[in-house]
Coordinates of C-alpha atoms in Angstrom, one line a residue:
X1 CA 95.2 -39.5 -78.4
X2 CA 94.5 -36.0 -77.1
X3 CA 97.0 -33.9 -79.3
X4 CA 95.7 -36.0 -82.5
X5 CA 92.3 -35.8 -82.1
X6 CA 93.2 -32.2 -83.2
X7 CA 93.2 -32.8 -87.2
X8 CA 90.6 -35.2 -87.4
X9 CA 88.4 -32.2 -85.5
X10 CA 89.4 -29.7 -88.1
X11 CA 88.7 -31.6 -90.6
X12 CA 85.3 -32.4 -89.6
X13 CA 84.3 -28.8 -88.6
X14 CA 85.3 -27.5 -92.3
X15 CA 83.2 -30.3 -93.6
X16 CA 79.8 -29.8 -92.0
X17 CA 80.4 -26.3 -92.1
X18 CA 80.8 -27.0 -96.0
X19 CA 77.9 -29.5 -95.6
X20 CA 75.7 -26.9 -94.2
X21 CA 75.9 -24.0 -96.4
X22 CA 75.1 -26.7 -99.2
X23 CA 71.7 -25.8 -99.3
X24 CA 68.7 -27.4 -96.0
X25 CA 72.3 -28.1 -93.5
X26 CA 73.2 -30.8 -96.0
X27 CA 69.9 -32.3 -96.8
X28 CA 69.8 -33.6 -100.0
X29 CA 73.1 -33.9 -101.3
X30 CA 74.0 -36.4 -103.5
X31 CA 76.9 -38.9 -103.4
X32 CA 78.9 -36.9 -106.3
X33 CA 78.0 -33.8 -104.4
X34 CA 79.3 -34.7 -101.1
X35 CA 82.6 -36.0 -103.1
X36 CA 82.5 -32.8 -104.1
X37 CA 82.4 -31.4 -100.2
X38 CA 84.8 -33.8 -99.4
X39 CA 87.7 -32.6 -101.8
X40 CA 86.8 -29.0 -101.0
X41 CA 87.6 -29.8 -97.4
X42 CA 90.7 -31.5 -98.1
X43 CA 91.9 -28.8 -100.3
X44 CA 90.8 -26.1 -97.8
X45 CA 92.0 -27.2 -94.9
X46 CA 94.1 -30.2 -95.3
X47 CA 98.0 -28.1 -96.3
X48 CA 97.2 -26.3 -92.7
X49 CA 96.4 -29.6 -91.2
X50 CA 99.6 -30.8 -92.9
X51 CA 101.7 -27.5 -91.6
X52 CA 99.9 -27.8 -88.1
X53 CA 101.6 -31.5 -88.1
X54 CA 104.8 -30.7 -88.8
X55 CA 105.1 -27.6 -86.4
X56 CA 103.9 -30.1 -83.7
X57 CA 106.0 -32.9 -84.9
X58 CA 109.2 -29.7 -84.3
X59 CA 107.4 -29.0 -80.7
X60 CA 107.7 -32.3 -79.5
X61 CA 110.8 -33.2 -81.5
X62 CA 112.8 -30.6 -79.9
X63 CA 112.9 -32.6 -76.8
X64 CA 115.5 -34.9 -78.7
X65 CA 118.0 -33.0 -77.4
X66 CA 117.2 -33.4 -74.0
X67 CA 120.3 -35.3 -71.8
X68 CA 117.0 -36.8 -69.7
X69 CA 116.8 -40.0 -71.6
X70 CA 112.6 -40.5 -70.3
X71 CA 112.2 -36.9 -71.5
X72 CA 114.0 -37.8 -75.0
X73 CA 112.2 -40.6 -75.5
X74 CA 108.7 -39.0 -75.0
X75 CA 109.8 -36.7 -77.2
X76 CA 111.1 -39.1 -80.1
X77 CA 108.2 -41.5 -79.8
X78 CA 105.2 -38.6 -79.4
X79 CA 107.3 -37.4 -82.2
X80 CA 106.3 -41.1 -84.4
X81 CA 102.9 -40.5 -82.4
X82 CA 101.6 -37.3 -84.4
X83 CA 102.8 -38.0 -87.3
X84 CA 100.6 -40.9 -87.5
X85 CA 97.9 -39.1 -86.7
X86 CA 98.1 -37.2 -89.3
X87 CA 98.4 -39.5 -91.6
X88 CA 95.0 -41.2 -90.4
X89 CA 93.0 -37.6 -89.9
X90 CA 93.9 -37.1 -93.8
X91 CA 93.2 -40.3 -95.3
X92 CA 91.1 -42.4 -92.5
X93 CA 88.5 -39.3 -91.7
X94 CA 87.4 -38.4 -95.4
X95 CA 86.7 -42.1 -96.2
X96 CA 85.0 -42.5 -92.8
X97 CA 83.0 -39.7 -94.1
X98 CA 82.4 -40.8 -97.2
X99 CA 81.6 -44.2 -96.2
X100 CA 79.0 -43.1 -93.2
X101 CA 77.6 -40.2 -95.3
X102 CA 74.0 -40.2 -93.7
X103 CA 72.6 -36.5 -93.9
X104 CA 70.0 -36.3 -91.3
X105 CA 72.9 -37.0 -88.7
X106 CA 74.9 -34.5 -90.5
X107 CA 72.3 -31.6 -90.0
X108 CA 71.9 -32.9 -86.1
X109 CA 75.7 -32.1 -85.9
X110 CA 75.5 -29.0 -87.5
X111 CA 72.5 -27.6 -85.4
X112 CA 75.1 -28.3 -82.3
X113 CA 77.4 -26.0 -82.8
X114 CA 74.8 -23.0 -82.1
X115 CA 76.1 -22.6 -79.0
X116 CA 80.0 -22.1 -80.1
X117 CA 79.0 -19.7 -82.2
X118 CA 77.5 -17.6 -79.2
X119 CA 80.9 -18.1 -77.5
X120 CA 83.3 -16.6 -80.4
X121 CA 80.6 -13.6 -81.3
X122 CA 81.7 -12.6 -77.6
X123 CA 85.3 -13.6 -78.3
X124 CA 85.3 -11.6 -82.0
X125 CA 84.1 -8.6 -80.2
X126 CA 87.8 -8.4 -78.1
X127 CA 89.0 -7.8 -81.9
X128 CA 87.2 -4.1 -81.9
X129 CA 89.3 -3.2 -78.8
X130 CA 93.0 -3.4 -79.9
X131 CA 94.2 -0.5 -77.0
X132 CA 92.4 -2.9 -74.3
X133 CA 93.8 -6.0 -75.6
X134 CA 97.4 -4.7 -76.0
X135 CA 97.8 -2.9 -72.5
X136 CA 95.8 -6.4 -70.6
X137 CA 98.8 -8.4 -72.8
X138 CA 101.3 -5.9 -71.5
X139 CA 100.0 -6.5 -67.8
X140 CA 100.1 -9.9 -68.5
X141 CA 103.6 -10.2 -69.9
X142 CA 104.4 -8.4 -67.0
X143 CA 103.2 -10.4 -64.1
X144 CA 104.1 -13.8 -65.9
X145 CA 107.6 -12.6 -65.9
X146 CA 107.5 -11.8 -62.1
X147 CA 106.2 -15.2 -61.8
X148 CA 108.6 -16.9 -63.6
X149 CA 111.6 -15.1 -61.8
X150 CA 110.1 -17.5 -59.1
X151 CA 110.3 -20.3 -60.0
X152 CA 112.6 -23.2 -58.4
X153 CA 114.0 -25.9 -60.8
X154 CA 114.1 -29.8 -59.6
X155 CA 112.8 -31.7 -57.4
X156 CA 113.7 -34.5 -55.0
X157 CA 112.1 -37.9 -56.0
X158 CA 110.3 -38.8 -53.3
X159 CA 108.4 -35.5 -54.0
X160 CA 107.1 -37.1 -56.9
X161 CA 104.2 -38.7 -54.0
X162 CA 101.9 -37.5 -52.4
X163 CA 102.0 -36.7 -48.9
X164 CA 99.6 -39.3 -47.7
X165 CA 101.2 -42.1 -49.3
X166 CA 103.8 -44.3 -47.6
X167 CA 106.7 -44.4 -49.5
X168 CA 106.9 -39.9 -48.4
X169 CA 105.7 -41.1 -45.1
X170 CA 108.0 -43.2 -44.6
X171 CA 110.7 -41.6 -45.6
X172 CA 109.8 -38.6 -44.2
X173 CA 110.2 -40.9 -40.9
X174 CA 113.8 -41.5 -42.0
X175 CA 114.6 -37.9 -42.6
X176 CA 113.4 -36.8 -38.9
X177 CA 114.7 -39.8 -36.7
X178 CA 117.9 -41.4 -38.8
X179 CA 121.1 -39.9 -40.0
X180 CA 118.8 -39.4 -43.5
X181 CA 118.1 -40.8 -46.8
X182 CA 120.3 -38.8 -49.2
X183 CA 123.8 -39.4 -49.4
X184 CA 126.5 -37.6 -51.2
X185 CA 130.1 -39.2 -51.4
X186 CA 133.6 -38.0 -52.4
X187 CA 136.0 -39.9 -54.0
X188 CA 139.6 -38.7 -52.9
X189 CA 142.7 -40.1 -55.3
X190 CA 146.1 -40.6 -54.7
X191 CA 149.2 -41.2 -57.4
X192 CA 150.5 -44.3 -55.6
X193 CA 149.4 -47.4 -53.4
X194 CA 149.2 -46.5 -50.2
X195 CA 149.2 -42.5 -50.8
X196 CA 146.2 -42.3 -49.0
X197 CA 147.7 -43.9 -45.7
X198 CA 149.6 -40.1 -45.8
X199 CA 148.9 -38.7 -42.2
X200 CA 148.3 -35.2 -44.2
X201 CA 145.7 -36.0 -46.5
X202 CA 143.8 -38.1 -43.6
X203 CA 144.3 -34.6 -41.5
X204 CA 142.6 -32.7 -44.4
X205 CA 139.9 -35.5 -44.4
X206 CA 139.4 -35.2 -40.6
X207 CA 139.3 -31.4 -41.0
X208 CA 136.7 -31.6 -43.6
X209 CA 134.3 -33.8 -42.2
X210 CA 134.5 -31.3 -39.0
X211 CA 133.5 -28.2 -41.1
X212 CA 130.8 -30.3 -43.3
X213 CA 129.1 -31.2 -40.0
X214 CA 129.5 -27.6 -37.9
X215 CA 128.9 -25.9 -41.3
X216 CA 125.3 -27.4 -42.8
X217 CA 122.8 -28.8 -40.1
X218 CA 121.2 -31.3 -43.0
X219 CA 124.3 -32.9 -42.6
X220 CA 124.4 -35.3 -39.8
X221 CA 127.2 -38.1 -40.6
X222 CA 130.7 -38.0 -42.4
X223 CA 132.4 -41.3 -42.7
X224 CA 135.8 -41.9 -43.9
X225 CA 138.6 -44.2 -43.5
X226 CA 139.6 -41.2 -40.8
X227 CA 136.8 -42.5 -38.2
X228 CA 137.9 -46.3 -38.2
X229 CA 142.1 -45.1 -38.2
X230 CA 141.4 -43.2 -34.7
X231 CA 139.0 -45.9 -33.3
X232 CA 141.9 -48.2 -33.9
X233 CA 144.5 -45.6 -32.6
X234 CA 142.3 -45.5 -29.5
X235 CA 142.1 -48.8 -28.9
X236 CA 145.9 -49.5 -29.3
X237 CA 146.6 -47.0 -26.6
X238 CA 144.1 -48.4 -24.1
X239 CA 146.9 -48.1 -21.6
X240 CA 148.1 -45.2 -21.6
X241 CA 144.6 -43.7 -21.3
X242 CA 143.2 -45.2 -18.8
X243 CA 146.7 -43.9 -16.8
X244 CA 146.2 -40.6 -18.0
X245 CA 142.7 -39.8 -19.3
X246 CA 144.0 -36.3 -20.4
X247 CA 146.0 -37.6 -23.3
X248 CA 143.8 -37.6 -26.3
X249 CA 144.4 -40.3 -28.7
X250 CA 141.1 -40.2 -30.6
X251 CA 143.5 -38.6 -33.9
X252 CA 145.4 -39.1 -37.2
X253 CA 148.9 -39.7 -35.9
X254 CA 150.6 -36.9 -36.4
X255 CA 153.0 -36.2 -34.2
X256 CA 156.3 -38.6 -34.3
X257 CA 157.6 -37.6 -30.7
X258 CA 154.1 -38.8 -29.5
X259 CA 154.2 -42.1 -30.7
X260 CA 157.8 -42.7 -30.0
X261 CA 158.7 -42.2 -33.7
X262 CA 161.7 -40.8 -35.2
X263 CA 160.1 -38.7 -38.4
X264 CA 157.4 -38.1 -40.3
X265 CA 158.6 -40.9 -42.8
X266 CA 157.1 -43.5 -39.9
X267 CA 153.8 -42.6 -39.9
X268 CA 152.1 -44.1 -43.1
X269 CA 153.7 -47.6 -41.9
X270 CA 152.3 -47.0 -38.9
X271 CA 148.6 -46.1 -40.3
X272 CA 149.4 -49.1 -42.3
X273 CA 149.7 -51.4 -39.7
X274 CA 146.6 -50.1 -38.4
X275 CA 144.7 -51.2 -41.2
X276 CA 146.5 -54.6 -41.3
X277 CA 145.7 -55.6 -37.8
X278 CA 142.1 -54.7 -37.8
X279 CA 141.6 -56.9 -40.9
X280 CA 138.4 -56.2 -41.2
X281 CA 136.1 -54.9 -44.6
X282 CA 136.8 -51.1 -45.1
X283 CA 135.4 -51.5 -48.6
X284 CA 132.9 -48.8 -47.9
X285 CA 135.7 -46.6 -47.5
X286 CA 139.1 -47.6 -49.2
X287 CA 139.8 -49.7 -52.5
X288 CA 142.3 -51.2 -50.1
X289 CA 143.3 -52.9 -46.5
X290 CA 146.3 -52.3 -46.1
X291 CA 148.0 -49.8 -48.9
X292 CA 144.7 -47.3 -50.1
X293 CA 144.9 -45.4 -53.3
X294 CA 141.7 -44.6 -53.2
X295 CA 139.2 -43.4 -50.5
X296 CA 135.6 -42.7 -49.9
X297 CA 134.0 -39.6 -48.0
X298 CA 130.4 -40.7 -47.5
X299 CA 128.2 -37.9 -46.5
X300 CA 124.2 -38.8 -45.2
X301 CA 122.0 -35.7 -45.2
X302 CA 118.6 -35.7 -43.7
X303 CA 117.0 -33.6 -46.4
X304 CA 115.5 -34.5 -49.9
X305 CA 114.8 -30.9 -50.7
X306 CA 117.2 -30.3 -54.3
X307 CA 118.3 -26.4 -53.3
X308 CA 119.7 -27.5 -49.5
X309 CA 121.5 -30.4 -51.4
X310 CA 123.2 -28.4 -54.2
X311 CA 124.2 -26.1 -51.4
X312 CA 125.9 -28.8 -49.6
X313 CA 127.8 -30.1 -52.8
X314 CA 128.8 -26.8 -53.8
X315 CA 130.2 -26.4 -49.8
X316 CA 131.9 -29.7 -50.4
X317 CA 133.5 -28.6 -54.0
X318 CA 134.8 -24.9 -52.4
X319 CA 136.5 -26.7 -49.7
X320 CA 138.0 -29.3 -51.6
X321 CA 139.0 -26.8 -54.8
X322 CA 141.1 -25.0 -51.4
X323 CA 142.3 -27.1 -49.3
X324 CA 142.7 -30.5 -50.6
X325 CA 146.2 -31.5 -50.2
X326 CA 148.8 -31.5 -53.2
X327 CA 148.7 -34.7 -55.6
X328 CA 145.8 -36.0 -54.9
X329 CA 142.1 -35.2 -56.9
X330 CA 138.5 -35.9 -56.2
X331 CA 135.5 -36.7 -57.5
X332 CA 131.7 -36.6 -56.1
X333 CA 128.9 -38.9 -56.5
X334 CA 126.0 -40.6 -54.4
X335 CA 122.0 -40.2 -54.8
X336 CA 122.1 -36.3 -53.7
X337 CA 124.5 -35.6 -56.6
X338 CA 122.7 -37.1 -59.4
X339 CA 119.2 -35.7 -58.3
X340 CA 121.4 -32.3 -58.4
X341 CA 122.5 -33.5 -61.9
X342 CA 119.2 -33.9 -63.2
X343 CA 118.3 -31.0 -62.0
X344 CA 120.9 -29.1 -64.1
X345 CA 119.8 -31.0 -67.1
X346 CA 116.5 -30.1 -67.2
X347 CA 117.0 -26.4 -66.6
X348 CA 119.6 -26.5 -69.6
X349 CA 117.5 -28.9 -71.7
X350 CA 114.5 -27.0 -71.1
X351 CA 116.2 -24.0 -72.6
X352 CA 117.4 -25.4 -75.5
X353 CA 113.9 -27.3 -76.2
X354 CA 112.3 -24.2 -76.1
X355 CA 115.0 -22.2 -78.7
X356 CA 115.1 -24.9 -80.8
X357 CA 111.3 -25.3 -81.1
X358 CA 110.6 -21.5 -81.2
X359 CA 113.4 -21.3 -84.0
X360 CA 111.9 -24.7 -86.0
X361 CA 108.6 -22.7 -85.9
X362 CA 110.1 -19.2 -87.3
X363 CA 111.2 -21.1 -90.0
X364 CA 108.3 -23.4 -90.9
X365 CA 105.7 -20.9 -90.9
X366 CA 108.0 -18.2 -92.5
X367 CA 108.7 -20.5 -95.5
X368 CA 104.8 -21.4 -95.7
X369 CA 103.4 -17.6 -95.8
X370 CA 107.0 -16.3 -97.3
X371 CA 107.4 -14.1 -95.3
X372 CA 109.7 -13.7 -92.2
X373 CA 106.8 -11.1 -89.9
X374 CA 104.4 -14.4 -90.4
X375 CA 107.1 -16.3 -88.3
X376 CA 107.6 -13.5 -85.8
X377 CA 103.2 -13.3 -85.8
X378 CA 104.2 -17.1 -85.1
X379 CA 106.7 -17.1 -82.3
X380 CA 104.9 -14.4 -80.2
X381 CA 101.5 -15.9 -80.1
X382 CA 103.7 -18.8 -78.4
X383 CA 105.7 -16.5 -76.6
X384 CA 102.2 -15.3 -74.5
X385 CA 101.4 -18.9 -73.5
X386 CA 104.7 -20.1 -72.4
X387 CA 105.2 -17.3 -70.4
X388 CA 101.8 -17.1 -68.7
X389 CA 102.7 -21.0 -68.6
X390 CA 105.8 -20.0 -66.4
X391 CA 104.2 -17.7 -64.4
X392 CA 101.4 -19.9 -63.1
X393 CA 104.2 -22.3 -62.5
X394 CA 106.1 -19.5 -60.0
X395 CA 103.3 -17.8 -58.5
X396 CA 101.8 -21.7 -57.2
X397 CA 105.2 -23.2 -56.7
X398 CA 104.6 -25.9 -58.8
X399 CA 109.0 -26.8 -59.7
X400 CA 110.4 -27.0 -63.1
X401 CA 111.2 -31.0 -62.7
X402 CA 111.2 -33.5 -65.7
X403 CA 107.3 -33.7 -66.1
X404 CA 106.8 -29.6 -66.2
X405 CA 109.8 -29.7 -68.0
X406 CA 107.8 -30.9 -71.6
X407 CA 104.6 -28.4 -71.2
X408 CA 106.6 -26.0 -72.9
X409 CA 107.6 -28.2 -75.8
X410 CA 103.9 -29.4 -75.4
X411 CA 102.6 -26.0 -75.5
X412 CA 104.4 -25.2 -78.9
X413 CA 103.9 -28.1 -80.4
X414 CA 100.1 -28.0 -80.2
X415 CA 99.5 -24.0 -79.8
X416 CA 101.3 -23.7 -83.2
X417 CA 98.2 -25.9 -84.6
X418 CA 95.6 -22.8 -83.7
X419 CA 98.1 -20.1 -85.3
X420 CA 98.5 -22.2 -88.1
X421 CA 95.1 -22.9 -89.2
X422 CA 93.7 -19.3 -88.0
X423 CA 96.5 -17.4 -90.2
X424 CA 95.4 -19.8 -92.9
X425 CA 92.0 -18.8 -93.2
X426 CA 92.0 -15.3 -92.5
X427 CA 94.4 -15.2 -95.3
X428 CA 92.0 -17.4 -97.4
X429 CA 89.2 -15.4 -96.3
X430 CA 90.8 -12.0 -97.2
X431 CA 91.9 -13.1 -100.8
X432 CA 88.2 -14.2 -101.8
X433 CA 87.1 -11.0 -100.4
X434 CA 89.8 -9.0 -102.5
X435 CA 91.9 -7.6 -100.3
X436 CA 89.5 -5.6 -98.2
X437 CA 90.2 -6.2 -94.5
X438 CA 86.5 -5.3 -93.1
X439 CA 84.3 -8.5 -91.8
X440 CA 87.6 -10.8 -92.2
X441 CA 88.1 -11.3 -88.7
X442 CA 84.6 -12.2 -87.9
X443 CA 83.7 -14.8 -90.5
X444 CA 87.6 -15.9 -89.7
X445 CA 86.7 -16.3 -85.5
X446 CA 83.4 -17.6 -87.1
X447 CA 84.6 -20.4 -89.6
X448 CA 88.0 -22.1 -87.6
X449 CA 87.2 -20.3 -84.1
X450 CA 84.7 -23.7 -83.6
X451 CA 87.8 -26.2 -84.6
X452 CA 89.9 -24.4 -82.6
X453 CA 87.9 -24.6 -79.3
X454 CA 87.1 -27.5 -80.0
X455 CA 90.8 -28.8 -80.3
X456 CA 91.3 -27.0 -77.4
X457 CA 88.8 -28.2 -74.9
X458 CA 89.1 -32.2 -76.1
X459 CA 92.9 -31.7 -75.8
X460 CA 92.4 -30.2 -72.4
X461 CA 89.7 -32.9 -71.2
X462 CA 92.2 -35.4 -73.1
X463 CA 95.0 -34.6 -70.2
X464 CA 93.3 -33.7 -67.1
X465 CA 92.7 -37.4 -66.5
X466 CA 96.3 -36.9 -65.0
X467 CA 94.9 -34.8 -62.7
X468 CA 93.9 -37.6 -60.8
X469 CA 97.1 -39.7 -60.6
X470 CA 98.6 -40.2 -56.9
X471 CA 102.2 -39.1 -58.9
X472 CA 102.9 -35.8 -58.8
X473 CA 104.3 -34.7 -61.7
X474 CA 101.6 -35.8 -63.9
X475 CA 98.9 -33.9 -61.7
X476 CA 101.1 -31.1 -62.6
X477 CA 101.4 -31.9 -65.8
X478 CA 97.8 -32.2 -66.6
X479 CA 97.1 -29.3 -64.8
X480 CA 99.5 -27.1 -66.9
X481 CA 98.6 -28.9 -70.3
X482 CA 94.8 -27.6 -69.7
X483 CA 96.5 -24.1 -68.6
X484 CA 98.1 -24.3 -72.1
X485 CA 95.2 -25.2 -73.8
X486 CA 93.0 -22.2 -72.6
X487 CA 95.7 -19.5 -73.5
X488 CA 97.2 -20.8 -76.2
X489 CA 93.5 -21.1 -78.0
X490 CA 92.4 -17.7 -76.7
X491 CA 95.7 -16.0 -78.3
X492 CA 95.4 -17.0 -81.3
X493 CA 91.6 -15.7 -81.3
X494 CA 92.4 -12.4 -80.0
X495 CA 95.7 -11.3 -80.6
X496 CA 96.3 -12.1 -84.0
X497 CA 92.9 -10.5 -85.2
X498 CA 94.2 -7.2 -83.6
X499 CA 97.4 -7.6 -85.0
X500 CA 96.0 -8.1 -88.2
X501 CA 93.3 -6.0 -88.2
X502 CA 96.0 -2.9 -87.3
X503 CA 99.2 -3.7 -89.1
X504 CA 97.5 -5.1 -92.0
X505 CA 100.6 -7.6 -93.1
X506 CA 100.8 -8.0 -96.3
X507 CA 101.4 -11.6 -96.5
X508 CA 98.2 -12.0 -95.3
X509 CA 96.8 -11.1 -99.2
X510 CA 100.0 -12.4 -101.2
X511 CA 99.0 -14.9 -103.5
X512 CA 101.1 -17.9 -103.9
X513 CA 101.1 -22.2 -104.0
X514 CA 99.6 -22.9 -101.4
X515 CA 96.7 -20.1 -101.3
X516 CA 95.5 -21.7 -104.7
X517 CA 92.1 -23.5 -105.2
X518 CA 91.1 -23.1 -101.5
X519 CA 88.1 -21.0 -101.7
X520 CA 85.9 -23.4 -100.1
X521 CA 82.6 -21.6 -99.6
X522 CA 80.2 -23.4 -101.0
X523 CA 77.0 -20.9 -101.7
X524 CA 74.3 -23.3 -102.9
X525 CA 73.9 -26.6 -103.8
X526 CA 73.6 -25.8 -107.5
X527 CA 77.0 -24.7 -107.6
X528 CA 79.0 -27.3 -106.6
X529 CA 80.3 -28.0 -109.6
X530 CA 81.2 -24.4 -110.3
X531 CA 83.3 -23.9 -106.7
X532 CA 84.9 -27.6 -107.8

């Protein structure tokens, strides 16, 4: 609703503007000369409109290639979403128009927009000062890259609430006075049944879960077949304990001499028979009673925080990459690993969004204006945004997680709409005015600077009603959306009129396909006929 409100808007500001310099703000006009009106609009604004679409459609699109399948699917179906919008804003408006053409509300509508026009004199001003504007964008480039270098990527789910809810509450209460809520498991492999009732792999277990527990103090239980094996051991040797307490049998047998053994070859029967006389469920932690292949390493941490977990996993991985023994393999899994996992994803999906998009963008808008600096015009004016996007993000700790993960794709996708359509009609504006370059960028901020904000502030007002939702993630989300919306509008209404204004580009003036027939001034009502 919010990002397609935005063609509809332009639309509608080009034809009242049209409507008002028709003669009395559109008083008057009759049915053939508001047809008129209505085909100039379309054929003045409606290619941008069409190119604004498309770009956005790319923005979103580019999240298609996300490995989050919630963040794919937004993508894909806001994707469907704009397109239709477009589709109604070009064929749905107009006839609404033409059907509800009633001229005293017109000139009501038109009289409104006084006060915008107060708002971009100030802003077309900014154009006059291009050594201000490009050392305050150099500052600004500068601080929003600090502020990115800070920023932390995922975040646990229960995060997602707020503090005063009871699902963080209560699990908060878990954290502090249980073993924890996150758990992280390790799958070790043998060749052969009964390879993991080996005394020296279930040594190297043993060690392990010792240096996991005195290593990391999140970590505050590691069970394993290991724990019930010497609990059984114990128990066996009640006897000889209680006759001599200093002999330790709370082990892995080891030691053949000990056990009145004659090898090594003895103890993995022996370990076996363990198993078979307690004949109990060890699911949890073998795929077997009696002759395990297969055994489990469960790890319970008393932290949700992503960073300490992917420092405990990647403890886990170093240890096992050194010592695990010979023959045998693991694997990792559990809750912790796969919020690690998304975490990974959406740092390397977000990357690829943001490449993909910036590239689709190049291309688009270098295709449309033929020329490859109108793409690079393009890509920086988005470039600004995203970063100051970022940096807001580091410098208030807001994470990188799956919902701030699509304001970048966001922030193309509808910041390209503003370059689009004010690159349009300054280059519109400069051909009727024959190539010369003095008073474009005032009636240019004056004519699509009122769309603009106005795309900008009912896009902005569209997602802040986020800003009230008890999940976190979409207050963020909201709040960065209307972040995007301010910058994004405010670049293209200041930088590219400096950049124009001093570099002069000359695609700005070349005249090709889609610069035909859009002169849509209309000077007086008498010449309708002559403009059509």
């Amino acid at each position: 609703v919010a990002v397609g409100s935005a063609y509809g808007i332009h639309i509608m500001s080009h034809y009242f503007d049209l409507l008002r310099s028709a003669g009395n703000n559109g008083e008057g006009v009759t049915e053939s000369e508001h047809e008129e009106i209505l085909n100039s609009t379309l054929s003045g604004v409606g290619k941008a409109v069409m190119l604004a679409a498309m770009t956005t459609m790319a923005g979103f699109g580019s999240l298609a290639v996300s490995g989050i399948v919630p963040v794919r699917d937004f993508g894909i179906f806001t994707c469907v979403g704009v397109f239709s919008a477009f589709i109604v804003a070009i064929v749905l408006t107009p006839s609404l128009l033409h059907l509800f053409h009633c001229r005293a509300n017109s000139a009501k509508k038109v009289r409104r927009i006084a006060a915008t026009e107060k708002v971009l004199g100030i802003v077309e001003r900014v154009s006059h000062y291009p050594v201000v504007v490009g050392l305050v964008i150099a500052l600004i480039i500068v601080a929003a890259v600090l502020g990115t270098l800070r920023i932390r990527t995922g975040n646990a789910v229960v995060n997602y609430f707020r503090k005063s809810s009871s699902v963080w509450q209560s699990n908060n209460w878990l954290q502090e006075n249980t073993n924890g809520t996150s758990t992280l498991s390790v799958m070790v492999r043998g060749q052969e049944m009964g390879s993991l009732a080996e005394p020296e792999i279930l040594l190297s277990i043993d060690e392990f879960s010792t240096f996991l527990t005195d290593k990391f103090e999140n970590v505050k239980k590691v069970g394993s077949l290991t724990d019930l094996i010497k609990r059984i051991n114990v128990v066996m040797h009640a006897e000889e304990i209680a006759e001599d307490s200093s002999v330790d049998y709370n082990e892995i047998p080891s030691d053949p001499a000990k056990y009145g053994l004659t090898d090594h070859t003895v103890l993995r029967p022996l370990i076996s028979q363990y198993l078979m006389l307690f004949s109990g469920e060890v699911d949890q932690y073998a795929d077997d009673g009696i002759e395990p292949s297969v055994a489990r390493i469960m790890i319970q941490i008393n932290t949700s925080d992503v960073d300490s977990l992917a420092a405990i996993r990647k403890g886990v991985i170093d240890w096992f990459d050194e010592h695990l023994v010979d023959g045998y393999t693991y694997e990792i899994a559990g809750t912790a690993d796969a919020e690690i996992e998304v975490n990974r994803l959406i740092v390397d999906s977000q990357i690829k969004s943001i490449l993909f998009s910036l590239a689709v963008v190049f291309v688009i808008v270098a295709l449309f204006f033929r020329s490859g600096m109108a793409g690079l015009c393009g890509m920086f004016c988005l470039a600004v945004p995203l970063l100051i996007n970022f940096g807001v993000m580091g410098y208030l700790n807001i994470r990188l997680d799956v919902a701030t993960a699509m304001v970048s794709s966001i922030a193309i996708g509808i910041g390209i709409d503003y370059m689009i359509h004010f690159m349009t009609a300054y280059s519109r504006i400069l051909q009727k005015n024959s190539g010369q370059w003095e008073g474009v960028s005032q009636q240019t901020i004056m004519t699509c600077g009122k769309p603009i904000l106005f795309n900008a502030v009912s896009v902005a007002l569209g997602f802040s009603v986020i800003l009230f939702s008890n999940f976190v993630p979409l207050t963020n989300l909201g709040a960065m959306i209307f972040l995007t919306m301010l910058t994004s509008s405010l670049a293209s209404l200041t930088i590219l009129p400096v950049v124009f204004n001093k570099f002069r580009p000359s695609f700005l003036i070349q005249k090709s396909d889609h610069m035909t027939n859009t002169q849509t001034e209309i000077p007086a009502k008498n010449s309708l006929k002559e403009v059509s």
